[in-house]
mmCIF file of C-alpha atoms and ligand atoms in Angstrom:
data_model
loop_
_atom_site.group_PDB
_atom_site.id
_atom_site.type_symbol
_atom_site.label_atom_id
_atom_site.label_comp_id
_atom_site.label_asym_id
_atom_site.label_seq_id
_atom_site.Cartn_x
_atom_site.Cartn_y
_atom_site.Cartn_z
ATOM 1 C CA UNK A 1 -26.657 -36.438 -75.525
ATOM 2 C CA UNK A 2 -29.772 -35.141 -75.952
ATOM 3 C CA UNK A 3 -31.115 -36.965 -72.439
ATOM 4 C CA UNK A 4 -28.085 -35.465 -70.954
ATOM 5 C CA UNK A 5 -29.285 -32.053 -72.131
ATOM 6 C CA UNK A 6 -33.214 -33.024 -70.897
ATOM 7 C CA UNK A 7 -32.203 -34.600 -67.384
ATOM 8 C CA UNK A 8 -30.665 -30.597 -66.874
ATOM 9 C CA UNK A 9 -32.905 -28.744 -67.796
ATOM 10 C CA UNK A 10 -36.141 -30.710 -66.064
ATOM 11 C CA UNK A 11 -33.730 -30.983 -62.481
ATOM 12 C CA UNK A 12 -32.996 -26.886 -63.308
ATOM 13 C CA UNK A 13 -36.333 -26.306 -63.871
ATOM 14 C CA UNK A 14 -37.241 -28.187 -60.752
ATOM 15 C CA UNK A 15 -36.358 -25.012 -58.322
ATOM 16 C CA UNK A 16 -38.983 -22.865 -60.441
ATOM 17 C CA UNK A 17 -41.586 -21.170 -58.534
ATOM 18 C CA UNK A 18 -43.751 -21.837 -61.117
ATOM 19 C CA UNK A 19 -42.956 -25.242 -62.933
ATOM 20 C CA UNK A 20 -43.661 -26.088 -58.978
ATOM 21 C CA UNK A 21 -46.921 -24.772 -58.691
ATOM 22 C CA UNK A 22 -48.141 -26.387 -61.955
ATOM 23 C CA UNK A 23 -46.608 -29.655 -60.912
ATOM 24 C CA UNK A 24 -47.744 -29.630 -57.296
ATOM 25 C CA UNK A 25 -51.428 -29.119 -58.697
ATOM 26 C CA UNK A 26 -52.012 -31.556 -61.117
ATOM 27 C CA UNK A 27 -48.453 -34.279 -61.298
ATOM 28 C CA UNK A 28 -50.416 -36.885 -58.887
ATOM 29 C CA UNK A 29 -53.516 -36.902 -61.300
ATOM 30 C CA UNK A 30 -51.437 -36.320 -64.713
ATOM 31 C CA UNK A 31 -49.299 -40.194 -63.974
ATOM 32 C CA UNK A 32 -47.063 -39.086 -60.689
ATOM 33 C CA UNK A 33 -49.126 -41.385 -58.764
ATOM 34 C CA UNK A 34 -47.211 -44.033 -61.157
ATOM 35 C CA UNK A 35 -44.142 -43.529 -58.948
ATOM 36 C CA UNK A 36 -45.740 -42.330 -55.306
ATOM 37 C CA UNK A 37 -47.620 -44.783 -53.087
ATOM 38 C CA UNK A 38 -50.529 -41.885 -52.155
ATOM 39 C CA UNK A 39 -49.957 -39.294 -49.455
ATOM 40 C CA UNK A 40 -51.153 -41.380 -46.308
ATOM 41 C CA UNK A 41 -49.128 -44.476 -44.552
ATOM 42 C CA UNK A 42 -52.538 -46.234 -44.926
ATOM 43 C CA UNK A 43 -52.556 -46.025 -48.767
ATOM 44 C CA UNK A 44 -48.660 -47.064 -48.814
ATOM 45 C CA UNK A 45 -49.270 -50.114 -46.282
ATOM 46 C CA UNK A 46 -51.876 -51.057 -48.634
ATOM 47 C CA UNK A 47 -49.501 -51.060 -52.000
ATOM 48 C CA UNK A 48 -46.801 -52.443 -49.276
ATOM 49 C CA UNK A 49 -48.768 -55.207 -49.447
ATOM 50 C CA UNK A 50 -49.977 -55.858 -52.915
ATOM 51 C CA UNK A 51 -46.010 -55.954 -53.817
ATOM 52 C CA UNK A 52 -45.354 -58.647 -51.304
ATOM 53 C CA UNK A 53 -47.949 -61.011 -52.504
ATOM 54 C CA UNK A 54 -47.005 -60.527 -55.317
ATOM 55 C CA UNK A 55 -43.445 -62.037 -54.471
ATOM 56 C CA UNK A 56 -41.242 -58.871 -54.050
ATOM 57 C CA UNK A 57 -39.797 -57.274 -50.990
ATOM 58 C CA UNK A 58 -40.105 -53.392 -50.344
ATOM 59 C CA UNK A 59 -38.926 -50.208 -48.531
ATOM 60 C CA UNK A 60 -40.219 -47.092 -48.458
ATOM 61 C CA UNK A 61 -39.823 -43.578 -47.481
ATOM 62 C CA UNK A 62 -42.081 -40.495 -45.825
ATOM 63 C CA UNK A 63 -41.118 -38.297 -48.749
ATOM 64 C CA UNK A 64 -40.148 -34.629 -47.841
ATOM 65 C CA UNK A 65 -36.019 -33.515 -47.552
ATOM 66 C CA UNK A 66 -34.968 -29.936 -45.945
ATOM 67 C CA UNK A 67 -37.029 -29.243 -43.307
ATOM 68 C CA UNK A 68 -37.352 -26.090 -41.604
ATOM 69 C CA UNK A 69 -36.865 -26.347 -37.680
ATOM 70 C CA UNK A 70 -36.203 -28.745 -34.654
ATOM 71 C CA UNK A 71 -39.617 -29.200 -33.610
ATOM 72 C CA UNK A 72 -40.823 -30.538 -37.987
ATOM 73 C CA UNK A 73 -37.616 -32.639 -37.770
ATOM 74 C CA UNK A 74 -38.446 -34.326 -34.356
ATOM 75 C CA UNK A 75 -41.997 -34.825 -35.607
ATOM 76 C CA UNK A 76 -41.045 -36.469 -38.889
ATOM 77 C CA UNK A 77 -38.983 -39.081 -36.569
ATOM 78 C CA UNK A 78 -41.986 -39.673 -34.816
ATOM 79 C CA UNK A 79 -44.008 -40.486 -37.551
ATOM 80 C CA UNK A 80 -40.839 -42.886 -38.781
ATOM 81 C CA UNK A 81 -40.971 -44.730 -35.552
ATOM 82 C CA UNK A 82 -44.933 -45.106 -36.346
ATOM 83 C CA UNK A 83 -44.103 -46.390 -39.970
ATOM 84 C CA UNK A 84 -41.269 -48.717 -38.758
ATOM 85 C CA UNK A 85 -43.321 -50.325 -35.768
ATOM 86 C CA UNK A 86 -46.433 -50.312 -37.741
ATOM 87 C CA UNK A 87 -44.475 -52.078 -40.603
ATOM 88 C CA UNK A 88 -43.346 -54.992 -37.731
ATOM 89 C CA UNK A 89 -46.965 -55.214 -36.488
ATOM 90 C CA UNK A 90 -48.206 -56.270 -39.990
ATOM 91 C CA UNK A 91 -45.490 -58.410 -40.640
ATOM 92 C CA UNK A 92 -44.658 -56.675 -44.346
ATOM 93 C CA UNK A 93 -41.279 -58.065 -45.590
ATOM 94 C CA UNK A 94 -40.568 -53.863 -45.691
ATOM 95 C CA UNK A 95 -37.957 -51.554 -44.558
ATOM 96 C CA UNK A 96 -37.377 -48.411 -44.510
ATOM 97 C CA UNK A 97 -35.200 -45.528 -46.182
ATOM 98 C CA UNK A 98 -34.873 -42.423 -45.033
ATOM 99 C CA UNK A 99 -32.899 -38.806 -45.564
ATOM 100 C CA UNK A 100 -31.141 -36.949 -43.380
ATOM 101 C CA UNK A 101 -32.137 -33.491 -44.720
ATOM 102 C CA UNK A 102 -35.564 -34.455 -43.972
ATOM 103 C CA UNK A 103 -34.369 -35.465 -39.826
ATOM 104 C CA UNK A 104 -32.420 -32.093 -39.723
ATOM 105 C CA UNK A 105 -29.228 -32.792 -40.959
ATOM 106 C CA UNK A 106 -28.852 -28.833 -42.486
ATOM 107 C CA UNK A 107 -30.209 -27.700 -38.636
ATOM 108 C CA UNK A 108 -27.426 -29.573 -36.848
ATOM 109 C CA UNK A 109 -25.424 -32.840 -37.154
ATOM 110 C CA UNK A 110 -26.555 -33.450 -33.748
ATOM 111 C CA UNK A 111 -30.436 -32.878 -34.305
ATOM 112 C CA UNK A 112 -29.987 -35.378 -37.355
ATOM 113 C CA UNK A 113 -28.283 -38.118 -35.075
ATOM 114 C CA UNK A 114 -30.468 -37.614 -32.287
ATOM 115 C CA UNK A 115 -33.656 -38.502 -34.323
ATOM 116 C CA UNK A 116 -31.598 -41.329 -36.834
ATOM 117 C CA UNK A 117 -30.998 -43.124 -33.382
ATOM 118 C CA UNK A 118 -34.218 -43.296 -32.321
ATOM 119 C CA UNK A 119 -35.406 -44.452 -35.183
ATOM 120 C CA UNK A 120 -32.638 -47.331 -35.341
ATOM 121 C CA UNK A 121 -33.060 -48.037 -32.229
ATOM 122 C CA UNK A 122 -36.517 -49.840 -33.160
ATOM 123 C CA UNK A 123 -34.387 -53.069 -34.190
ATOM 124 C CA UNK A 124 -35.793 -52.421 -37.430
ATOM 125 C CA UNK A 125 -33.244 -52.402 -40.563
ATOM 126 C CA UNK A 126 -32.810 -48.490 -41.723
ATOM 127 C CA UNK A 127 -30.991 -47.449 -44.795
ATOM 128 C CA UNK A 128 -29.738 -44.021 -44.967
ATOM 129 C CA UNK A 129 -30.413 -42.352 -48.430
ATOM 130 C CA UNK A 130 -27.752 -40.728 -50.363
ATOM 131 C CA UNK A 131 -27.999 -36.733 -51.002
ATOM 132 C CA UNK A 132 -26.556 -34.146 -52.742
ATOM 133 C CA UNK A 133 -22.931 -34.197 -52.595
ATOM 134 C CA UNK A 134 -22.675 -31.502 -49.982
ATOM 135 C CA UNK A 135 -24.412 -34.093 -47.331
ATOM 136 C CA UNK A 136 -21.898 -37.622 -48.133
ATOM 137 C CA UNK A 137 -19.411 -36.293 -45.455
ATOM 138 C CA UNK A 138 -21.987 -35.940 -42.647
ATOM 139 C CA UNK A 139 -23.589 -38.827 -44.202
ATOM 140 C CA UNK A 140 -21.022 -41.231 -44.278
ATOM 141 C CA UNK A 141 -19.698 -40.408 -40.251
ATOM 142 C CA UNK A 142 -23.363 -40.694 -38.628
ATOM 143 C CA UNK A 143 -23.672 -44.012 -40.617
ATOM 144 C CA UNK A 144 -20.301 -44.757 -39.224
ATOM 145 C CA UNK A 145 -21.609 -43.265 -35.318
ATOM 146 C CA UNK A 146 -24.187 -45.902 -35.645
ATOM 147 C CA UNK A 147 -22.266 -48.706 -36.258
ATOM 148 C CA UNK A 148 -19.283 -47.397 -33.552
ATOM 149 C CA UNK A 149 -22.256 -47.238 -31.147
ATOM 150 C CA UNK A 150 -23.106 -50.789 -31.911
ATOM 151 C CA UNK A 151 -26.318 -50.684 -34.263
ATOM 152 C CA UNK A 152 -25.714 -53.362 -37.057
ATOM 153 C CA UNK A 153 -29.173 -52.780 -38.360
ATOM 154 C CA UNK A 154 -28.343 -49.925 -40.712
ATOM 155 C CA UNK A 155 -27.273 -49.191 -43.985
ATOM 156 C CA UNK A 156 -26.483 -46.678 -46.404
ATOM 157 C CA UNK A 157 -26.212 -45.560 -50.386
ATOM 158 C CA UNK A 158 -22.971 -45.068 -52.492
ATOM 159 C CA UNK A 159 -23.789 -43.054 -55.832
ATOM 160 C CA UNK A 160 -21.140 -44.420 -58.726
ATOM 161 C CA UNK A 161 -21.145 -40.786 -60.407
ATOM 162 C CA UNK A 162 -18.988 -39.105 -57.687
ATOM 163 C CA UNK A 163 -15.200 -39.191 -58.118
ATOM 164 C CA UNK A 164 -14.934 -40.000 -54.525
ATOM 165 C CA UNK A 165 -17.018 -42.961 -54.241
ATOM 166 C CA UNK A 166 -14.439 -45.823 -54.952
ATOM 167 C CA UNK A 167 -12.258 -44.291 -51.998
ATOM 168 C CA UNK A 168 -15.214 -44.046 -49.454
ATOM 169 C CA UNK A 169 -16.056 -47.672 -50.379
ATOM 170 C CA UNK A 170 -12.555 -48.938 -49.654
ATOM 171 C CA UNK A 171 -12.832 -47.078 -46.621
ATOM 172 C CA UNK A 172 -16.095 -48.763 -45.319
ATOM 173 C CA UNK A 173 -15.093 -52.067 -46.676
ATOM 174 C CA UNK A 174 -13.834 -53.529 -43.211
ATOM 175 C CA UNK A 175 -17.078 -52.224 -41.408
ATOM 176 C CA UNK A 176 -18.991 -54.975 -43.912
ATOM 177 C CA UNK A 177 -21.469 -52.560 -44.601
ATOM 178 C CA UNK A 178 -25.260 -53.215 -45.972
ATOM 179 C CA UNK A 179 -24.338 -50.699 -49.027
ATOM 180 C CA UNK A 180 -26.922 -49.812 -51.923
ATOM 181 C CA UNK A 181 -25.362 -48.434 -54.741
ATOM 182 C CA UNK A 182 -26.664 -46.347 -57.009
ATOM 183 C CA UNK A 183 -25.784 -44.516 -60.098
ATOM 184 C CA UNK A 184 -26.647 -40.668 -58.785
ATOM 185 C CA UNK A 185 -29.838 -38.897 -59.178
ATOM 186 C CA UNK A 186 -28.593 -35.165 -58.272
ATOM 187 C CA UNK A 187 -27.657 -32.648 -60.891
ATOM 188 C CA UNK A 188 -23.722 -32.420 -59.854
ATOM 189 C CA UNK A 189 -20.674 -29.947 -61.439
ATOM 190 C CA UNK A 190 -18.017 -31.832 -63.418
ATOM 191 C CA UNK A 191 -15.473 -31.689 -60.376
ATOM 192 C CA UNK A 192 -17.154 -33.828 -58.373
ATOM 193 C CA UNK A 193 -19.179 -36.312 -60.519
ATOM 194 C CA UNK A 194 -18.790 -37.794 -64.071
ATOM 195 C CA UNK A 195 -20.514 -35.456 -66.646
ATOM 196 C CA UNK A 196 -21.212 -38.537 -69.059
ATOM 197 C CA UNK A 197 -22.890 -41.610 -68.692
ATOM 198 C CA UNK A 198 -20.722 -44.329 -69.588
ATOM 199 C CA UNK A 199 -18.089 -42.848 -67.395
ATOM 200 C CA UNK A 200 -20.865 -43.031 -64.482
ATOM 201 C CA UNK A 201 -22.078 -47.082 -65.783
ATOM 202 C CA UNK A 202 -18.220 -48.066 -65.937
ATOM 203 C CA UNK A 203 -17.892 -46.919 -62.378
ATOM 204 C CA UNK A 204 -21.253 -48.156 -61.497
ATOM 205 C CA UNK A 205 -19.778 -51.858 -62.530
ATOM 206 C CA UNK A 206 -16.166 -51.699 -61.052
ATOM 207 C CA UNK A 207 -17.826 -51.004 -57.619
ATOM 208 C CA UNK A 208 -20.051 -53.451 -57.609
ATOM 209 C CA UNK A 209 -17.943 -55.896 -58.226
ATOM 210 C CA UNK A 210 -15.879 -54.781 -55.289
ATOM 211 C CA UNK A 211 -18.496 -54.618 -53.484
ATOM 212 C CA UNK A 212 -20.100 -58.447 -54.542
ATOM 213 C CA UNK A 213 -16.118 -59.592 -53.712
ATOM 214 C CA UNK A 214 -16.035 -58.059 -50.569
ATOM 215 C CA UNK A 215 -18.154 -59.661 -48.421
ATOM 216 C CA UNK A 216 -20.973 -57.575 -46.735
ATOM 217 C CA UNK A 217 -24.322 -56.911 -48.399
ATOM 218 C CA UNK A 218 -25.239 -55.144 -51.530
ATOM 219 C CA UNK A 219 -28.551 -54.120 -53.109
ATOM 220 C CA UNK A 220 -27.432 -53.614 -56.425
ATOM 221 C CA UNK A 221 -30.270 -50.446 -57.535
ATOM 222 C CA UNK A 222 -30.413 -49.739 -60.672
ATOM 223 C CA UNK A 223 -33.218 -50.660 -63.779
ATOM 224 C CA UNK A 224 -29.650 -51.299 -66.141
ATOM 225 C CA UNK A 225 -30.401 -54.597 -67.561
ATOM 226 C CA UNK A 226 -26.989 -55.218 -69.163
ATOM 227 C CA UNK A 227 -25.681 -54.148 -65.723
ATOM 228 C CA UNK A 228 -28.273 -56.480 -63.648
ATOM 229 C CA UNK A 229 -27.518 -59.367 -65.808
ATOM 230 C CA UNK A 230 -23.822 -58.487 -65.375
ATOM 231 C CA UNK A 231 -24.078 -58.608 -61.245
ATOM 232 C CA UNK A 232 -25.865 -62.160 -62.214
ATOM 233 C CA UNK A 233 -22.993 -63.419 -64.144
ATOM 234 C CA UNK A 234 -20.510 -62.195 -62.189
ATOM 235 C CA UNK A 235 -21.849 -63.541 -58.833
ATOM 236 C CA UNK A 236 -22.120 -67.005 -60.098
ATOM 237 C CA UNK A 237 -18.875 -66.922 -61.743
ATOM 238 C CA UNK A 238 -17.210 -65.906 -58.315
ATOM 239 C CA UNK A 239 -19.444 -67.927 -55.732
ATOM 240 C CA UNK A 240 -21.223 -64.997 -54.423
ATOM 241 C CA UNK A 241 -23.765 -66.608 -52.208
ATOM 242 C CA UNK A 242 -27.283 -65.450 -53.157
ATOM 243 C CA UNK A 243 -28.237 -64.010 -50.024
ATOM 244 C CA UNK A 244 -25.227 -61.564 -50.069
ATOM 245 C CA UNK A 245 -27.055 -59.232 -52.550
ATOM 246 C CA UNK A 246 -30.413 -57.802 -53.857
ATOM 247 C CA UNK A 247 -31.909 -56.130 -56.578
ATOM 248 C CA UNK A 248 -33.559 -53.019 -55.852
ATOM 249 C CA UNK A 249 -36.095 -50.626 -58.544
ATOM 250 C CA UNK A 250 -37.728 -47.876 -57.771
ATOM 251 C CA UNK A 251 -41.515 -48.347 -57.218
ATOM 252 C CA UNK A 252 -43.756 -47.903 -60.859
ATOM 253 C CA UNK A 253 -40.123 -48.438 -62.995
ATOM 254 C CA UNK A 254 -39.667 -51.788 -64.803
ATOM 255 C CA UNK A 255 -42.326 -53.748 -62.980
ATOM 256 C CA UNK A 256 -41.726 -56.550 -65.392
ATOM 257 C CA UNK A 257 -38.174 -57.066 -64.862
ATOM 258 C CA UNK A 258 -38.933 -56.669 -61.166
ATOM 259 C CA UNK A 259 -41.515 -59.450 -61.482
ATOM 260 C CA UNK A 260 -39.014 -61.592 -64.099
ATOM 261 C CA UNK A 261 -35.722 -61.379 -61.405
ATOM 262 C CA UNK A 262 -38.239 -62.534 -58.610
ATOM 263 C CA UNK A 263 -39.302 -65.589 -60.621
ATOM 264 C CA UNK A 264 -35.840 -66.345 -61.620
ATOM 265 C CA UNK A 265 -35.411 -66.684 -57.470
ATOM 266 C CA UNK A 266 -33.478 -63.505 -56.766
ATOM 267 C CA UNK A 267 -34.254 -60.918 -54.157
ATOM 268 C CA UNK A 268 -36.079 -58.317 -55.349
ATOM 269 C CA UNK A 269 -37.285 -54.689 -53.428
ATOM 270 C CA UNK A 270 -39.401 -52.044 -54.693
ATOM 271 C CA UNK A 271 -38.687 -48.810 -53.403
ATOM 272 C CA UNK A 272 -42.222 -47.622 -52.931
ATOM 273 C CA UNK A 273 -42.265 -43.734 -51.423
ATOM 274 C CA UNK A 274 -45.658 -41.916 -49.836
ATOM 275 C CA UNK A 275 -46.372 -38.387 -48.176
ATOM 276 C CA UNK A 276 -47.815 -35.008 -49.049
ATOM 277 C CA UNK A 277 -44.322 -33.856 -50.223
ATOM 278 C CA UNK A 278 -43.970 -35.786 -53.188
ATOM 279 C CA UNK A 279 -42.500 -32.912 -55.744
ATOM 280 C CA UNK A 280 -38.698 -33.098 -55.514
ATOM 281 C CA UNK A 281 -38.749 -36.952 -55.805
ATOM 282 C CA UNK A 282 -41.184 -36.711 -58.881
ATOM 283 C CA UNK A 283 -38.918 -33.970 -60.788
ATOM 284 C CA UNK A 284 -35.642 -36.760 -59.830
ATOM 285 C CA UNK A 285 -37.348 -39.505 -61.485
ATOM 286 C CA UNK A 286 -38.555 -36.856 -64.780
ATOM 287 C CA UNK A 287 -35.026 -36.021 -65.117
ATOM 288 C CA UNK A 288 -33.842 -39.665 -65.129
ATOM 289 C CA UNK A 289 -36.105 -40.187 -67.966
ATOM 290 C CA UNK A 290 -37.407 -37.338 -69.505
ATOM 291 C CA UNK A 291 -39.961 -39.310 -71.483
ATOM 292 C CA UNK A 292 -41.442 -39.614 -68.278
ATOM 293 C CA UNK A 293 -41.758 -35.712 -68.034
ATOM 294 C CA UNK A 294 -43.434 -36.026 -71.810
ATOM 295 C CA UNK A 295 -46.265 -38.541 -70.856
ATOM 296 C CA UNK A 296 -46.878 -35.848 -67.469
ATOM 297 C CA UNK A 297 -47.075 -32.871 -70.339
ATOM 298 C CA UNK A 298 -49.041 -34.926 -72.707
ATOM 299 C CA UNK A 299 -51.432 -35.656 -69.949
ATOM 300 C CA UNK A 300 -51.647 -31.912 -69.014
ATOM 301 C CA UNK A 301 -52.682 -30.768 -72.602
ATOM 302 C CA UNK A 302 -55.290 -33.628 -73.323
ATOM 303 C CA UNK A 303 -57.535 -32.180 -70.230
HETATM 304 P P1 FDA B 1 -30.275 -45.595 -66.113
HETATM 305 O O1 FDA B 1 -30.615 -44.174 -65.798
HETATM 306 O O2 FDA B 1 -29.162 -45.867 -67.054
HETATM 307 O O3 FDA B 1 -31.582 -46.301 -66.616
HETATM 308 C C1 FDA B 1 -31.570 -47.602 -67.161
HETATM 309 C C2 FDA B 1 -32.956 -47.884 -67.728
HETATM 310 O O4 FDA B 1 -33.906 -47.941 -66.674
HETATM 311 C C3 FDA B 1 -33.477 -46.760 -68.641
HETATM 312 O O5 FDA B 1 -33.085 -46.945 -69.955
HETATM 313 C C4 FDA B 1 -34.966 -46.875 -68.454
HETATM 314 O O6 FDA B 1 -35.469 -47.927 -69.246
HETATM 315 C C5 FDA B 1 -35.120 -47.281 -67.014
HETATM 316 N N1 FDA B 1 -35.316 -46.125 -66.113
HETATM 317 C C6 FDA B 1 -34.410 -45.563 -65.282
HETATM 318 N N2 FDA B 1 -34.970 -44.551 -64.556
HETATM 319 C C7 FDA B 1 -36.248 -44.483 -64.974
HETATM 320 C C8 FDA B 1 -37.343 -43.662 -64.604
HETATM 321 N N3 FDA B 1 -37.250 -42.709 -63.679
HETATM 322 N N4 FDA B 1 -38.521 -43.868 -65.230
HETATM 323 C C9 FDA B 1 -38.670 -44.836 -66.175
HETATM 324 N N5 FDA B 1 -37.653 -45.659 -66.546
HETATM 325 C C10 FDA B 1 -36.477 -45.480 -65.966
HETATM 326 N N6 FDA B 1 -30.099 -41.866 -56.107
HETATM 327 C C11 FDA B 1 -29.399 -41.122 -55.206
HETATM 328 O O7 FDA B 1 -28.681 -40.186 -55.592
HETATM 329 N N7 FDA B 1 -29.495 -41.410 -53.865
HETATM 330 C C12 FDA B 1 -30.239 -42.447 -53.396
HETATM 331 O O8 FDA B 1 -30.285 -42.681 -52.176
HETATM 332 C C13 FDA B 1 -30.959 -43.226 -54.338
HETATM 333 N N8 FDA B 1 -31.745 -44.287 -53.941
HETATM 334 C C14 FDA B 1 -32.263 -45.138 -54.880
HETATM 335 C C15 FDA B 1 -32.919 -46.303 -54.488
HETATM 336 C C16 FDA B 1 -33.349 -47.213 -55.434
HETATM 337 C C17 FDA B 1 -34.019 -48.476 -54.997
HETATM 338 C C18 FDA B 1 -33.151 -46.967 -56.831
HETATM 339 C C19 FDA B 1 -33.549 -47.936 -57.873
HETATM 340 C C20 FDA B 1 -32.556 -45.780 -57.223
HETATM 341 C C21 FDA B 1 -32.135 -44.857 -56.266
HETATM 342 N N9 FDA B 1 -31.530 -43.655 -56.648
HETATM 343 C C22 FDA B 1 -30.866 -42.899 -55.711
HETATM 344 C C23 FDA B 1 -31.648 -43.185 -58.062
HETATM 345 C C24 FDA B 1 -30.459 -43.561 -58.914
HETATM 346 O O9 FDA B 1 -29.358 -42.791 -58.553
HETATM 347 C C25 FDA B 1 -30.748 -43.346 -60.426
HETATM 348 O O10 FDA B 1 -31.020 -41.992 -60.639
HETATM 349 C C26 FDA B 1 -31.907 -44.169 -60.965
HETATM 350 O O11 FDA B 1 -31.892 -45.456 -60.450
HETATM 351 C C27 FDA B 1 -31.828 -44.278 -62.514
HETATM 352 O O12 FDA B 1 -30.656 -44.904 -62.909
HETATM 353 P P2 FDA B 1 -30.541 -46.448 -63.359
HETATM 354 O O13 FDA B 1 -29.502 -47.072 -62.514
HETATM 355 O O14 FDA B 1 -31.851 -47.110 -63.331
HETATM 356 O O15 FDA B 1 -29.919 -46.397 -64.806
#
């Protein structure tokens, strides 16, 4: 209840001219570094690494959503097509994930296709983040474009808070789609997503075990336990081969249980972000645990 009440007001507060200054200036230094692989593609390659020797797969993610013309979305395609071949030159067992907001999806449709494509068209694997509600639709029919125009190396996010989701998976079922799902990180109004939590974990669970049943590929992202340990059950109990799923945490959350799932032979992929424009993806992961948001404050008055 009183999380609830946090996670609002720290993703409120997020759009505060102020709270964004403060942040911006000193939330690397005060522990965001914790979830943010530095600001260059050399310092991320270099973490990249570290997390596969260390027996764990990873993807990761120029951070930075809206942008503001044609000519910043076309250049943050570019530097995905750097990432994604530079990735394949080094041989890193690492995709990546991307948003469409950040390749122009609020310019034009057509802007955000345009630049997706060429970035699929790489032959690397891509998976297509999930926004704010307002962006599934679009979401949903370029991932669809994609595969209609033959690209099989691309996947996308289903959040288990929206009402809609378990209709938008039964609709992508036949495509056997490489789906992540995910419990939500967006602050959403009551008609469209589940205000309370166990609502949103009870959905999380029925889809996933559509999803294990029904054949294509799911990373199953969460840091749950009771529901990882549930997708372990469940997939042994109904033959689920092992390569038909992964585990997937965010980058700097439960390392341990990453490291413990890996030993116990399961796939597991750290989602490990980098880039100047690390703010909005810090305040997601304060409001998912506003503990987290404590430790940054605690930092800030013990300078
Ligand atoms: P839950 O919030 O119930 O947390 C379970 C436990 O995990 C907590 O008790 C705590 O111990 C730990 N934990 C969770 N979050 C933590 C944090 N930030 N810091 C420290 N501990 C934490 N969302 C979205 O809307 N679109 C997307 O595309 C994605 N993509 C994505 C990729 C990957 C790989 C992951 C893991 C998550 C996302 N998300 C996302 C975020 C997702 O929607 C959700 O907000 C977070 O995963 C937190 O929810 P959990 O499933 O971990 O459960």
């Amino acid at each position: 209840m009183l999380n609830a009440a946090l996670r609002k007001v720290i993703l409120s507060a997020a759009d505060n001219a102020q709270v964004r200054r403060v942040v911006s200036k000193h939330g690397m230094r005060l522990g965001g570094a914790r979830f943010v692989a530095g600001e260059t593609m050399d310092e991320c390659v270099r973490v990249l690494r570290e997390l596969n020797d260390r027996g764990l797969y990873a993807n990761t993610t120029l951070l930075g959503e809206a942008v503001r013309d044609e000519a910043e979305a076309r250049a943050v395609a570019d530097e995905y097509i750097v990432l994604v071949d530079r990735l394949a030159a080094e041989a890193l067992r690492a995709n990546v994930a991307l948003k469409l907001t950040h390749l122009g999806l609020e310019l034009s449709e057509g802007l955000a296709y345009d630049n997706l494509r060429r970035i699929v068209e790489r032959g690397s694997f891509i998976r297509i983040d999930m926004e704010q509600s307002a962006f599934v639709e679009p979401t949903l029919r370029l991932y669809r474009r994609l595969r209609d125009d033959g690209f099989d190396n691309v996947g996308t996010v289903l959040q288990a808070y929206l009402y809609r989701t378990e209709s938008d998976l039964e609709g992508l079922l036949p495509l056997r789609p490489n789906l992540r799902l995910v419990k939500g990180a967006y602050l959403e109004p009551p008609d469209v997503a589940y205000p309370k939590k166990t609502d949103v974990d009870a959905a999380y669970v029925r889809l996933l075990e559509t999803m294990l049943r029904a054949g294509g590929y799911t990373a199953i992202a969460t840091h749950d336990e009771t529901i990882v340990e549930h997708a372990i059950r469940f997939a042994d109990e109904h033959a689920v081969p092992n390569d038909t799923f992964e585990f997937q945490m965010l980058y700097g959350v439960r390392p341990q249980l990453q490291l413990d799932l890996a030993a116990r032979g399961y796939k597991v992929l750290v989602a490990t972000p980098y880039g100047p424009e690390w703010y909005p993806y810090l305040m997601r992961r304060l409001g998912e645990r506003p503990a987290n948001a404590l430790f940054l404050l605690r930092n800030l008055t013990r300078r």
